[in-house]
Structure formats: C-alpha cells, structure tokens
Coordinates of C-alpha atoms and ligand atoms in Angstrom, one line a residue:
Chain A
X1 CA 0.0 0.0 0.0
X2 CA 1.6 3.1 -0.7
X3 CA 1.3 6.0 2.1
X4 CA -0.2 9.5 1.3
X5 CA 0.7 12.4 3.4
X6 CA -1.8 14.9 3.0
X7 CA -0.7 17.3 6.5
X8 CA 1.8 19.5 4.6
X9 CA 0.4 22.3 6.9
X10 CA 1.4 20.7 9.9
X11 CA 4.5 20.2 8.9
X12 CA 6.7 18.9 5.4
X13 CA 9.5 16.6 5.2
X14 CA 13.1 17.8 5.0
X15 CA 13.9 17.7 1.6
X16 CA 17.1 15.1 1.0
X17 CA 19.0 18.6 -0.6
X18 CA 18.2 20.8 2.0
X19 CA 19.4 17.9 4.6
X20 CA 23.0 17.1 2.5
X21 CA 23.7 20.7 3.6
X22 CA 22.9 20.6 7.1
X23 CA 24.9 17.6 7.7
X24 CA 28.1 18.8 7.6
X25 CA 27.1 21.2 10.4
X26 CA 26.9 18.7 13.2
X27 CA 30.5 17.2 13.7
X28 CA 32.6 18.8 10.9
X29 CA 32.2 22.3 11.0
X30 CA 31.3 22.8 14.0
X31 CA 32.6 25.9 15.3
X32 CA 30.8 29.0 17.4
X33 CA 30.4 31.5 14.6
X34 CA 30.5 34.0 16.8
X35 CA 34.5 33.0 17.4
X36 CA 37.2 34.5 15.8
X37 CA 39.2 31.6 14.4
X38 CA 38.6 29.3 11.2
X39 CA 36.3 27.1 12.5
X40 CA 33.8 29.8 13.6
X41 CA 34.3 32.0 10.5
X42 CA 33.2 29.1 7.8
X43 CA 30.3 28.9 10.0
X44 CA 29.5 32.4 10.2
X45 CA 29.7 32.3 6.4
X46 CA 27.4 29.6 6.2
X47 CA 25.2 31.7 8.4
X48 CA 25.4 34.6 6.3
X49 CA 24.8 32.8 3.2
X50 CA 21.2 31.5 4.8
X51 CA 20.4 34.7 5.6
X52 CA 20.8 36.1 2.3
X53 CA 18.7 33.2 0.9
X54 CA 15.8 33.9 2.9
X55 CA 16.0 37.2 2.8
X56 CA 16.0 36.9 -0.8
X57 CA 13.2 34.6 -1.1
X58 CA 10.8 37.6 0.3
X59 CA 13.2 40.5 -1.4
X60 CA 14.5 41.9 1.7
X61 CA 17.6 42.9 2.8
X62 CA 19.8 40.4 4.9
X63 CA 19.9 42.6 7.8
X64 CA 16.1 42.5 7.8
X65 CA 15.9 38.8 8.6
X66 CA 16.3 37.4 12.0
X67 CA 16.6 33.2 12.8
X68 CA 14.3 32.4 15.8
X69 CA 13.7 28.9 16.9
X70 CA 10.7 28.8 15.1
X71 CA 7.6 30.0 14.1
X72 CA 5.7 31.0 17.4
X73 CA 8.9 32.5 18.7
X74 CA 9.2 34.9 15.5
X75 CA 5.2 35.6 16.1
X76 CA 5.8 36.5 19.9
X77 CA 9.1 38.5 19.3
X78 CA 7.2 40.7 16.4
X79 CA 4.2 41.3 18.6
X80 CA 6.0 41.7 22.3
X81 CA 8.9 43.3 20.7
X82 CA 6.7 46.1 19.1
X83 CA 4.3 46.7 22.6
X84 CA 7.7 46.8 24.6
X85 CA 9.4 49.6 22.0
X86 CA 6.0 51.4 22.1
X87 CA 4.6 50.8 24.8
X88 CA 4.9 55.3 25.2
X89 CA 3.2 55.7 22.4
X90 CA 0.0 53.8 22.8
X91 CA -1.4 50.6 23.9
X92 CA -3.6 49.3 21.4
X93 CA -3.3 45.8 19.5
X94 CA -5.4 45.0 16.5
X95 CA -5.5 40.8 15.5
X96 CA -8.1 38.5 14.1
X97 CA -10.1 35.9 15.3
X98 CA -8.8 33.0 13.3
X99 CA -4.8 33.6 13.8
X100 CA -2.8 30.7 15.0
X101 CA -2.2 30.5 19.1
X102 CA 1.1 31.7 18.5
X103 CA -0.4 35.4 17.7
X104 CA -4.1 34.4 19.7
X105 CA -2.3 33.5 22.7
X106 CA 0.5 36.4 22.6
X107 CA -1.9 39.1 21.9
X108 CA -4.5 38.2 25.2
X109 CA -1.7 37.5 27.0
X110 CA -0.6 41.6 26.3
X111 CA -4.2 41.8 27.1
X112 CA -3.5 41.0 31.0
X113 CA -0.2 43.1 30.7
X114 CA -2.4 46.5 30.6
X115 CA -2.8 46.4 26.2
X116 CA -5.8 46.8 25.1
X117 CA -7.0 44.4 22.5
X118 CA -9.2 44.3 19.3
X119 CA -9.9 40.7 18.0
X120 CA -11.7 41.3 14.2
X121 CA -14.0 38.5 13.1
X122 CA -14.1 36.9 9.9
X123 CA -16.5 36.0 6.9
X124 CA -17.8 33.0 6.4
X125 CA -14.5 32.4 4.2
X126 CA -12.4 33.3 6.8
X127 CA -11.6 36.6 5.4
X128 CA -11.1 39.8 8.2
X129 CA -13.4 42.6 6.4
X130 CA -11.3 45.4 4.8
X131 CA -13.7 47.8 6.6
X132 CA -13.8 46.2 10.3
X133 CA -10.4 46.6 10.1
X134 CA -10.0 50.5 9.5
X135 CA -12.8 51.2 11.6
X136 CA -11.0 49.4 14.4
X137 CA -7.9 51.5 14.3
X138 CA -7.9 54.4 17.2
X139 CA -5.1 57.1 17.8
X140 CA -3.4 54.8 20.4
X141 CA -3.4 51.8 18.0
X142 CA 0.4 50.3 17.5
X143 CA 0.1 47.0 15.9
X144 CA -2.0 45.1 13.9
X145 CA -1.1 41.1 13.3
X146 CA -3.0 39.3 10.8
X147 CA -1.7 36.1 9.3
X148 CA -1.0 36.1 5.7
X149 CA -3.0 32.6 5.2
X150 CA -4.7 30.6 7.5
X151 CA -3.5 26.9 8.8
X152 CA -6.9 25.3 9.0
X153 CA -8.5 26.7 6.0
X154 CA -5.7 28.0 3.5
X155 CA -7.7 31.3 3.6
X156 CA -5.4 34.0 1.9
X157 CA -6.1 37.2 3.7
X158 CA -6.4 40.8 2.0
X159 CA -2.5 42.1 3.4
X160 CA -1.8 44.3 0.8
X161 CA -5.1 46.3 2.0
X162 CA -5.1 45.8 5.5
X163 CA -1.1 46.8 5.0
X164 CA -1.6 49.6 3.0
X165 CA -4.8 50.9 6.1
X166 CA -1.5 50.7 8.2
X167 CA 0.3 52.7 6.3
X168 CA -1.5 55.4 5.6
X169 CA -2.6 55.5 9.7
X170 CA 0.7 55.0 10.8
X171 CA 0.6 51.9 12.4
X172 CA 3.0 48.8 12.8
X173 CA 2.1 45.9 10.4
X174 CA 2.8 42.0 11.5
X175 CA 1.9 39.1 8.9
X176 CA 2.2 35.7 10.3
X177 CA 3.2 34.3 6.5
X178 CA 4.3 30.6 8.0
X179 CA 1.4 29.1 5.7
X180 CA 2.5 31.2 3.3
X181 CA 6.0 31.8 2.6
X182 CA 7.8 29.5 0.5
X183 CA 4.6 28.5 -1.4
X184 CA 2.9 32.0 -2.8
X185 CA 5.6 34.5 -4.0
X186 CA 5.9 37.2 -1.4
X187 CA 7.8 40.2 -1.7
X188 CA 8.5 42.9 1.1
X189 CA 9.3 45.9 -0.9
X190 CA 6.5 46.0 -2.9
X191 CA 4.4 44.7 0.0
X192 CA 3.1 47.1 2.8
X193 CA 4.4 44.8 6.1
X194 CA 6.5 46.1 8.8
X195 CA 7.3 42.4 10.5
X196 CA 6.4 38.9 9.1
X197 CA 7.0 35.4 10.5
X198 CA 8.2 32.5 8.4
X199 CA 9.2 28.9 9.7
X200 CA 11.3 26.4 7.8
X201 CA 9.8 23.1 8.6
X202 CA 6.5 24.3 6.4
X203 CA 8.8 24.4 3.4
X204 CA 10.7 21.3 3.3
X205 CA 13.4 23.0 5.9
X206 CA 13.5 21.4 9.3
X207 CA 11.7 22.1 12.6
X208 CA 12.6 24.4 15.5
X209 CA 14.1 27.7 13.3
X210 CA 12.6 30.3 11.7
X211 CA 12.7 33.7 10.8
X212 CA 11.1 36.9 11.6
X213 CA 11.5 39.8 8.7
X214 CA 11.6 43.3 10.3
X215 CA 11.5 46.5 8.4
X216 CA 15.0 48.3 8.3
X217 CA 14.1 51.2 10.7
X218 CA 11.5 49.5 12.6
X219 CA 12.6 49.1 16.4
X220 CA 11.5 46.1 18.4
X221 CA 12.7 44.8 21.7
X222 CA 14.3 41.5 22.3
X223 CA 12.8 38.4 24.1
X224 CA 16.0 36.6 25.1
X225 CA 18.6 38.8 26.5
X226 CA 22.2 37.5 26.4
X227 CA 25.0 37.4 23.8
X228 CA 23.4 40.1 21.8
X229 CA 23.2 37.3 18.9
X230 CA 20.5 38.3 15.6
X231 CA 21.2 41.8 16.0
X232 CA 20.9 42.2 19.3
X233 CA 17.5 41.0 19.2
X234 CA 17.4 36.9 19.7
X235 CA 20.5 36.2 22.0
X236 CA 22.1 32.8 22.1
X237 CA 24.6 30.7 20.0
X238 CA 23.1 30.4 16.7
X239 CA 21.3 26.8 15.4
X240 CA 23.9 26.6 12.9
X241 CA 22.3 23.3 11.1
X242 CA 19.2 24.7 11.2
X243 CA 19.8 28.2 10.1
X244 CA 21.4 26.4 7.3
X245 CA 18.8 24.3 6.5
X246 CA 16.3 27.1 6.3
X247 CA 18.1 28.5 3.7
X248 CA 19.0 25.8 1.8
X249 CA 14.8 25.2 1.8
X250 CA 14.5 29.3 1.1
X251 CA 16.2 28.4 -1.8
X252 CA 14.5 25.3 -3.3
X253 CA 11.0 27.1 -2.6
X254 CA 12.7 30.1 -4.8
X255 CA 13.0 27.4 -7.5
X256 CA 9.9 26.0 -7.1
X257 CA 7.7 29.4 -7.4
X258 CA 10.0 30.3 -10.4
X259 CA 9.6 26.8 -12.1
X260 CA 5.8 26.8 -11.9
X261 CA 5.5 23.7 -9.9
X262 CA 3.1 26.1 -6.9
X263 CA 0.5 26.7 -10.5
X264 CA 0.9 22.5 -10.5
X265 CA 0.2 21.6 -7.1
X266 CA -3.0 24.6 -7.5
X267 CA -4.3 22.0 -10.1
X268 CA -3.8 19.3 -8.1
X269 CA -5.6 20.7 -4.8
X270 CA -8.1 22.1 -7.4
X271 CA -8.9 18.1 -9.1
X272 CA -9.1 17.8 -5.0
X273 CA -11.5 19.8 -4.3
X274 CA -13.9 19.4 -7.4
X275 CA -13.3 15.7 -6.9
X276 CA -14.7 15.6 -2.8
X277 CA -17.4 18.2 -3.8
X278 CA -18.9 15.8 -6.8
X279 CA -18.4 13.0 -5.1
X280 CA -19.5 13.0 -1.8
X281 CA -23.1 15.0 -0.9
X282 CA -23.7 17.6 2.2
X283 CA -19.5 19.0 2.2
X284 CA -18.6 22.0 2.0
X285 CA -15.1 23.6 1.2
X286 CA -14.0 25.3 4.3
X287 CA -12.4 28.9 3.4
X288 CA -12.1 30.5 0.2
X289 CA -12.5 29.1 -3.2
X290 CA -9.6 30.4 -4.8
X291 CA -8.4 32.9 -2.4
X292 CA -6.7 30.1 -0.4
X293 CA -3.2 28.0 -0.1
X294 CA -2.4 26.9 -3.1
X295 CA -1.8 23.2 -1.2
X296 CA -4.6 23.4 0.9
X297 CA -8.1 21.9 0.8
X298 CA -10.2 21.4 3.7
X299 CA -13.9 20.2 4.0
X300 CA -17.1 19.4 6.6
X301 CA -18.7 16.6 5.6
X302 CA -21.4 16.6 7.4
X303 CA -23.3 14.3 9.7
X304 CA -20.2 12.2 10.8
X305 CA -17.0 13.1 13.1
X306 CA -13.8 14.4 12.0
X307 CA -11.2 11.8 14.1
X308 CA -13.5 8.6 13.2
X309 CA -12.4 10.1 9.4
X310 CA -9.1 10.5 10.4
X311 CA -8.4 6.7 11.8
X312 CA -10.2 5.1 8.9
X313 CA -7.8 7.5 6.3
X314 CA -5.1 6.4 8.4
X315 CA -5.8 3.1 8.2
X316 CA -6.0 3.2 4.3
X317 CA -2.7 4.6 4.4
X318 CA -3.6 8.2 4.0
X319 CA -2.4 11.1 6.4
X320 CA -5.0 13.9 7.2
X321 CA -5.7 16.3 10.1
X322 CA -9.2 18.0 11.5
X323 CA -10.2 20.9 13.4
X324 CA -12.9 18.3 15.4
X325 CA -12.9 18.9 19.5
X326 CA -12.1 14.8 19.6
X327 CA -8.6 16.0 17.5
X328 CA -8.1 19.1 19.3
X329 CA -8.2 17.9 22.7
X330 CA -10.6 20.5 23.8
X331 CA -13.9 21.3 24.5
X332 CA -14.7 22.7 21.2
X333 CA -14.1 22.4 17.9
X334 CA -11.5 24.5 16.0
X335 CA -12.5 28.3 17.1
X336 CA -11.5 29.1 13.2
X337 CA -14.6 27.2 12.0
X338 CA -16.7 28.6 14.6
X339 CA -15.2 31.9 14.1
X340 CA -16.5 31.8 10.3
X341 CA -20.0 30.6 11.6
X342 CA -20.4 27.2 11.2
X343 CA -22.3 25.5 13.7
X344 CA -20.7 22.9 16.2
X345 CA -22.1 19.7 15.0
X346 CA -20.6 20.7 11.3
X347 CA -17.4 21.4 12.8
X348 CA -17.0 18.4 14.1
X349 CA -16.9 17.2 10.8
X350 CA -14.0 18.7 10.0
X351 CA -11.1 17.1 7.5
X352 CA -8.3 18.8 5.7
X353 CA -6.0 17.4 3.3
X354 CA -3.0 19.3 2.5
X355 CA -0.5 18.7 -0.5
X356 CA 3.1 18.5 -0.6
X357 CA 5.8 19.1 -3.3
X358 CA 6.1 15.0 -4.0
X359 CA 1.6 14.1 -4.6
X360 CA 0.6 13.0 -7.7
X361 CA -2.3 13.1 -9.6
X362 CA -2.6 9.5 -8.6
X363 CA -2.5 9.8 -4.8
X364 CA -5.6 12.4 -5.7
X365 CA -7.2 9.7 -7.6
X366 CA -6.5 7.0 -4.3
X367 CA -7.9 9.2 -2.2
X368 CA -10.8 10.1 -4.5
X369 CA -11.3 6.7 -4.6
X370 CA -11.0 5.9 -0.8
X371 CA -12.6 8.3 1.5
X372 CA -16.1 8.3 -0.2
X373 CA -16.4 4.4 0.9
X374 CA -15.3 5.8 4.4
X375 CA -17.3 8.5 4.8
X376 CA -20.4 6.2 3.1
X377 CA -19.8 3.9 6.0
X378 CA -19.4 6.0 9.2
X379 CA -22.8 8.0 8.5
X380 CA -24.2 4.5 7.7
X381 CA -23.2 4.5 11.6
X382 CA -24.8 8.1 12.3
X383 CA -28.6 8.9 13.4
X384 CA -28.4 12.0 11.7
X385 CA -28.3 10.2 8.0
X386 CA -28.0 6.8 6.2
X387 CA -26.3 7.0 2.2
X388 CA -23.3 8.7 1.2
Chain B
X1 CA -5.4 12.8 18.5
X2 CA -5.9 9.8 21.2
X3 CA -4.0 6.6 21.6
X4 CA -5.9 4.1 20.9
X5 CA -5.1 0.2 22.0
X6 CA -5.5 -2.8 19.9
X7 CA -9.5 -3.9 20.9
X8 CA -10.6 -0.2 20.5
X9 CA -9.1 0.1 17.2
X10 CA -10.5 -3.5 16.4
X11 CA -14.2 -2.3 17.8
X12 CA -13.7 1.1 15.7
X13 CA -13.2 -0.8 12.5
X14 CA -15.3 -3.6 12.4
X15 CA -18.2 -2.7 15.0
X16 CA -21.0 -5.0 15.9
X17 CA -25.0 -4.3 15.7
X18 CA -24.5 -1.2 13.7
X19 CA -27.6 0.7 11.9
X20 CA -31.1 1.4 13.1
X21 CA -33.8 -1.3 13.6
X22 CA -37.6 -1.6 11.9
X23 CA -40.2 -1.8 14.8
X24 CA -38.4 -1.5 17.8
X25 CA -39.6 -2.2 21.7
X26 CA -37.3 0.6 23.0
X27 CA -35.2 3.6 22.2
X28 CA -32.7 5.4 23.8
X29 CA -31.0 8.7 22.0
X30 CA -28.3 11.0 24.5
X31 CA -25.0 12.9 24.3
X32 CA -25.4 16.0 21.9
X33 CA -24.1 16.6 18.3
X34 CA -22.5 20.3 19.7
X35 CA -20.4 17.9 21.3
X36 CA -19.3 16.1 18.7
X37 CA -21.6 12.8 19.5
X38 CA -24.8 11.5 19.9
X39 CA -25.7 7.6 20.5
X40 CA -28.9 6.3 19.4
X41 CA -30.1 2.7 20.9
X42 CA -32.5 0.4 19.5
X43 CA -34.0 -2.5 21.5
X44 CA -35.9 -5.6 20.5
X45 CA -37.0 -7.4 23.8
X46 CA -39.0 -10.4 24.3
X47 CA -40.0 -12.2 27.9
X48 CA -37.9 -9.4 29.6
X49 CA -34.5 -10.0 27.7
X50 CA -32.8 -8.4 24.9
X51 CA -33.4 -10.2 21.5
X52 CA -31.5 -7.6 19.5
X53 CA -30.1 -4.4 20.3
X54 CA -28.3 -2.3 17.6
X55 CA -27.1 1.5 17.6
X56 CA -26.7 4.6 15.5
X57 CA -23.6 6.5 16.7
X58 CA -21.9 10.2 15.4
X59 CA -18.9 10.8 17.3
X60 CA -15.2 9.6 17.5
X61 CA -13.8 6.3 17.2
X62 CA -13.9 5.4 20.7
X63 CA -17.5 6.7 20.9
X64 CA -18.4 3.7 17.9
X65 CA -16.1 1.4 19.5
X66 CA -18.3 1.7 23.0
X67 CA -21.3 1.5 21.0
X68 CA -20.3 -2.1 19.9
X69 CA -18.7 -3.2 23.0
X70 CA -21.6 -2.4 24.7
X71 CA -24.4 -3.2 22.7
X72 CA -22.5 -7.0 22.2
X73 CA -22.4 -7.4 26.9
X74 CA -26.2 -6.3 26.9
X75 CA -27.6 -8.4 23.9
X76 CA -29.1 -11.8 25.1
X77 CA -29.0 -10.3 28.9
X78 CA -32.1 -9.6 30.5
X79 CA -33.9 -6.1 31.4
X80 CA -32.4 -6.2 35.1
X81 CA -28.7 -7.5 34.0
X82 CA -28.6 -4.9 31.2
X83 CA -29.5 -2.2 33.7
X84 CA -26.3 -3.2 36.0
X85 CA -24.3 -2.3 32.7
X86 CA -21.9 0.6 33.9
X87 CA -19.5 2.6 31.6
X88 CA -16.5 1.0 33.6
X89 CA -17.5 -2.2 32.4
X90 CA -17.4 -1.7 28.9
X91 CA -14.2 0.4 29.6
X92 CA -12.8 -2.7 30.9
X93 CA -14.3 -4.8 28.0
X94 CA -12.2 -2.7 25.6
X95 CA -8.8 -2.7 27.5
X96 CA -9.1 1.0 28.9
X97 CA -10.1 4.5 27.3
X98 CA -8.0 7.2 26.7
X99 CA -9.1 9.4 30.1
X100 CA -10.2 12.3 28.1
X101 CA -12.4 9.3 26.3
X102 CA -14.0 7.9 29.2
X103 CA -17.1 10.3 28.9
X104 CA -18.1 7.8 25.6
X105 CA -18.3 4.6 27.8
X106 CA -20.7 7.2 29.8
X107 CA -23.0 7.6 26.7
X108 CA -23.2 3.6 26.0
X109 CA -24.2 3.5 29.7
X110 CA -26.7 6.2 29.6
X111 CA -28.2 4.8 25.7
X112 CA -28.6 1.5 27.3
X113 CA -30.5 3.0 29.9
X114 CA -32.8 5.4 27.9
X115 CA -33.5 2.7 25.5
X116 CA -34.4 0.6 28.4
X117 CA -36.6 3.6 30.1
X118 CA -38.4 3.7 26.6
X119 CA -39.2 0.5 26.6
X120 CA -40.8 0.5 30.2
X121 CA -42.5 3.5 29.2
X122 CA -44.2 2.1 25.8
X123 CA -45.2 -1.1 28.0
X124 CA -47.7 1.4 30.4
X125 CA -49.0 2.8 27.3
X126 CA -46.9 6.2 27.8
X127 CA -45.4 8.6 24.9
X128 CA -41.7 7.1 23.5
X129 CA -38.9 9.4 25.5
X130 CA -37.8 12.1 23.7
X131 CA -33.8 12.1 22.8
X132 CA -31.9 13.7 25.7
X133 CA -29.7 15.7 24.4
X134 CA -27.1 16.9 26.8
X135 CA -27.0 20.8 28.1
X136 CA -23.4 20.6 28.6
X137 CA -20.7 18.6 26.7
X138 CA -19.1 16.3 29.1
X139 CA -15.1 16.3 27.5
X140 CA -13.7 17.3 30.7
X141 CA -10.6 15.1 31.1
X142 CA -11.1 12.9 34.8
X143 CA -9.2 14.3 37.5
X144 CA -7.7 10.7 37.8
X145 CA -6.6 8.5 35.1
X146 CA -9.7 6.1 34.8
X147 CA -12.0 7.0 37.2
X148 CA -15.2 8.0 36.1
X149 CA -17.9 7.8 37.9
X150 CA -19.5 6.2 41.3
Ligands
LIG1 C1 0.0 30.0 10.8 C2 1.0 29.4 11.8 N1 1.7 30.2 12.6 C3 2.6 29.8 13.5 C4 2.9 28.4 13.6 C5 3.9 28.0 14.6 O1 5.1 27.6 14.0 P1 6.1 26.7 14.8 O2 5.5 25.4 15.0 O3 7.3 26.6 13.9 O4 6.4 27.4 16.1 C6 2.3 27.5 12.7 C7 2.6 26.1 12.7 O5 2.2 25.3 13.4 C8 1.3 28.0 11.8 O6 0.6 27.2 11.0

C-alpha cells in the first residue's frame, strides 16, 4: 500500500537537498560563529549565506531577517517586541479571530499586561473585512497582526489592503506568512508589512528555526537577552544546522515558485476539491474558493465526526488532520470554524487534506477513490443520515 | 489525537449491531451533536431479555467502538442485568479508554438505559422518551486516570 501524506500544513518533510547541507554542520564544522578563528568564520559564512537566501526569497535585505527557533517564537518577538518599544506611544493591538495560538495567545496575554486588545472577526471564508479593520484602528493603536493565510482553511487574507490601512494611519504591520511563505511569491518591498513570521519546517526545511523579517528602521525589543546574537534582538549561540537548513529550503522554494511547480500543485488541490465536492453529498469547502493556499483543501462533511475520518484515512494509508474537539483535545471544535460561523455539529466534521511538493495526480485519484467508501460507511453509523 | 489500544481500534473498524432497527420495543437517543456525538439505541425485547439491540452513533472512534462493546455485553441479557451495565464495564471490556475518552463509555451507559426507560414507558402505554440531548458537553478530562464515575 503506498502511504499518502496529506498534512503539509502541519508540517513537510526535510527535503534530502536541504538535509546534505545541514549535515556537515553537526560534527565537521562545527565551530561557534560567533569565534574568531577558522572554524567559527566558515560557519559564520554559512550563516550569512542562509540569511541572504531567505532574505531573498521575500526581497529583503539580509539585515532584515532574524533566525528564531521557530515559528511561534518569530510571532511572539514581532508582537512583544513592538508593545515593549511602544509601549509610550500607545497601547492598542489590532489581531483577528482565526490567527494561529502563536499570535491568539500572545496578543491576550498583552491583554493581561495592561494592552488593550481588538480581535476582528471573519467571513464566512475566513476573510477579516477590509472595513472592520480600518474602523478598528484608534489614535493609540500600535500593531496590527494578521496572518497572511490561514492553517486550517488556506484562507489568503487581503494584506496588501489591511497593510496599506496601516500605512497610511501610521501603524505597525505584523503578517504571520508561516502558511504562506515558501509557497505564494511574497515580496516585502512592494508589499506594505513592517514584520512577518516565516518557519522552515512548512517548506521542506527542518523544525525548530525560523525567521522573523523586520523592516530596516523599525525598532523592536528582544525576548531573550544574552550574547546580543541576531542583532541584538534573539541572543544565544546560533542553530547553525538549522539556520542552514532554512536556507538551503528558502532556496528550493525560490525554484519551485520560479519553475511553476506552486500553479501545479493549485491543479492538483483544485482536481481535490472538485473531486470531494462531486463525489460526496452535504460538504462544503472550508475557506475560500480560490483565495486560499495553493496546497490546501479542507472540507465538513457533514453528519459524521472528524477523528473517526481521520483513523479510517489512516488506516488506508492516507495522512489527514481535522479541526474536530475529539482531534483538538478540547472542549470545542477548531475556534476558526466557529469563528467563520459554522455550527458545532458541522465542525465536528471537519477534514483537511494538505498537499506537498512529491503528490501525484494518482495519490488524488487514491484518495478520491478511498474516502467516499469511508465516509459512506461512518454515517451509515450516524442517526443524523444513512447514504453517502 | 488519542491513543488508541488494539481492541478499541478492532471495535472502531469492524463494529458490531450497527444501523437502526424496523419496529423496535425501545429507544434510547443522549449525548449532543454540539459535542461532537450522539448515541442512538434500538431494543428488541421479548420475555424481559434483549433479543436484539443495535445503535446509530456520530462521534469519534472510541464513541463507535463503545457503542459495539456495549451493545454485544447487553444483547441476550435480561432487562435487570442490562441495567447493572456501567460505563467502567465496557471500559474494561475494551482494554481502557483514553481518560479524556471515558465520557463515551458514559453515553453507551446512559443509551442502554434510555432505550431501556423507553421501553418501560411504551409497556404502560406512555409517549416514547424524547432524545436527551445533553445541556453541557461532558469532554472534561477525569481528574484521575480512569476513574469516572460512582
Ligand atoms: C500559521 C502558523 N503560525 C505559527 C505556527 C507555529 O510555528 P512553529 O510550530 O514553527 O512554532 C504555525 C505552525 O504550526 C502556523 O501554521
């Protein structure tokens, strides 16, 4: 049986390129690049050769790019970073309702630290409306945060508006683009962001760095104290491998948008989505038609539960994810379905199949062919409806 | 997602007395599909014992899983034996729950029940009970590993 990932939004495989060039990193040249002899210089090199390749996958400068250990920590230095150096100025955070913890969480938690906060809802594709958004800016506003796509489902927000409000207001502009970057060309000249998060191990680069982009001129206050590491701003000996990784995988997704393979996994995900739609009744396409993630399709299929999905897909060899409270491990289901209005019970029905750089048109045919007979059979199970 | 063991995963994907039944003497519906599941129980009984039994479940695997387990220790029992059914039995039946899963063995315990109420009820000649539908979702992860309930 051959195995089908479809959770390239939780996380992607290091690609065999990207991991030839971290290797070396471990036991051969392993220096301190921040020493003075020959050992730390080739790895301060190697260091400033990554940061030039991320940096140019988004058109920035290399001093704009900072390596975090990841993801969350980029999001939580961009948005503490910014209420610390302003904190004179004002004390008023815009965000959205369907951003990943990593902003959610940061943002409420300023809440308790004496910030005010506005959390914007969504549509019922998961878009933040162009107008909530300027009417929610006040005199003391510093920061808005909204993520440039959305994890759970692929909804591409409006940042070149929202960005271009915070412009013209004068307000810091955070993008969480972890979805994003690597997979939709981005570029931060032409693009009105101040600060925007990017992790590696979403494009093919391995897990625990990533990077946060901050405008040249744009102050922000460190996290982690120390060496004075990152430009002062993320102390700590640097994650050599990993920083090398990341842009060794900066570069491959730079090949990738230039080769037109991100237009051939949009076909893919599209014979995906037209395929579920057609052949199974009651689903509906979570987020945006075509505003979304050009990987990313994600469904309720109504009248049946998103883990039961989940463990029979698993079983057939197929790997998916949900936004269900049983897959969660809370209360609720994912606050991003209930945030674009759909009721509980249709959450809980919740699957999302995300593509990677190595599925095939037959792995969409497999599962084309393999989770109607599943779903037919669980709501042969459910009280709420008999037939497929 | 849960870890599931061997027999839970084996009651998940091939369960027992599944679908609803034509005519039956008793029916029980509870949990609530804000939660995320609902168990529907259908009884056949003759001379106090249960002939047949079969259920309609939405919800997670372990909430199908209980629905077979426990629909398979009450089918052939009688009235009274069925009634002594508790969630920790079929719990035990399946080689332990997940805590945070525990509240599923609940709903087989309480379907079994309802079903069993119903079918009382129909005997005097009294309307079927109405599904009872839960007012608060009961995921709340047990204090202690596998206790559940008195
Ligand atoms: C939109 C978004 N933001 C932030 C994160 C967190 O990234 P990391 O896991 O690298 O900390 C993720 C990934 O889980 C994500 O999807």
């Amino acid at each position: 049986m051959r195995r089908i990932y479809m959770d390239h939004s939780a996380t992607t495989c290091v690609d065999p390129s990207v991991l030839q060039k971290m290797l070396p990193f471990f036991s051969e040249k392993y220096g301190n690049p921040n020493s003075v002899h020959a050992w730390g210089r080739e790895v301060r090199t190697a260091i400033d050769e990554a940061r030039a390749s991320v940096a140019r996958l988004l058109n920035a400068e290399p001093r704009e790019i900072l390596f975090t250990g990841g993801g969350s920590e980029a999001d939580n230095l961009a948005i503490k970073g910014v209420a610390e150096s302003l904190s004179g100025k004002g004390r008023h955070v815009i965000t959205s309702a369907i951003e990943h913890h990593a902003v959610l969480d940061t943002v409420k938690w300023l809440g308790k630290a004496g910030f005010d906060v506005t959390v914007l809802p969504v549509d019922s594709e998961g878009r933040v409306r162009v107008e909530d958004f300027r009417a929610a800016i006040r005199p003391d506003t510093i920061l808005a945060t909204v993520m440039y796509a959305n994890n759970e489902v692929g909804t591409v927000q409006p940042i070149r508006e929202l960005g271009e409000i915070c412009r013209e207001k004068g307000i810091l502009f955070h993008t969480d683009a972890v979805q994003a970057a690597g997979h939709l060309p981005l570029d931060v000249r032409d693009l009105p962001v101040d600060l925007l998060t990017m992790a590696a191990h979403k494009m093919y680069g391995p897990k625990g760095v990533g990077a946060l982009y901050v405008r040249k001129g744009v102050r922000i206050a460190p996290l982690v104290h120390g060496g004075g590491q990152e430009f002062g701003l993320r102390s700590g000996t640097e994650n050599t491998a990993g920083i090398v990784g990341f842009g060794a995988a900066a570069e491959l997704a730079a090949r990738r948008i230039a080769n037109g393979e991100i237009d051939k996994e949009r076909r893919l995900r599209d014979r995906l989505i037209d395929g579920v739609l057609s052949r199974i009744e009651d689903v509906l396409l979570t987020g945006h038609r075509t505003e979304r993630l050009p990987f990313h399709a994600s469904f309720c299929i109504r009248y049946i539960e998103g883990e039961a999905m989940l463990l029979r897909l698993d079983f057939a060899g197929i790997g998916a994810s949900s936004g269900s409270a049983c897959t969660s491990g809370s209360l609720e289901p994912s606050y991003v379905l209930l945030a674009m209005g759909l009721d509980h019970a249709t959450a809980h029905g919740s699957l999302r199949l995300t593509l990677g750089k190595d599925t095939t048109e037959e792995d969409i045919d497999t599962i084309l062919e393999t989770l109607p007979p599943i779903v037919g059979n669980l709501r042969a199970m459910s009280p709420f409806k008999k037939n497929a | 997602m849960s870890m599931y063991n061997e027999k839970v995963i084996q009651a998940f994907m091939s369960p027992k007395n599944v679908g609803a039944m034509e005519n039956p003497d008793g029916v029980g519906e509870v949990g609530n599909p804000r939660c995320g599941d609902v168990m529907k129980i259908y009884l056949r009984v003759r001379d106090d014992r249960i002939e047949d039994i079969r259920f309609e479940t939405f919800g997670c695997a372990a909430a199908i899983a209980t629905s077979s387990t426990a629909t398979e220790m009450v089918k052939g029992r009688t009235i009274e034996e069925a009634l002594k059914l508790t969630n920790r039995d079929v719990a035990e039946a399946l080689g332990g729950l997940p805590p945070e899963k525990i509240h599923c063995s609940l709903l087989a315990e309480e379907g079994i029940r309802a079903a069993i109420e119903d079918y009382r009820r129909r005997r005097q000649g009294l309307p079927p009970l109405p599904p009872r539908h839960d007012a608060v979702c009961h995921h709340e992860i047990p204090e202690t590993g596998e206790e559940t309930r008195e």
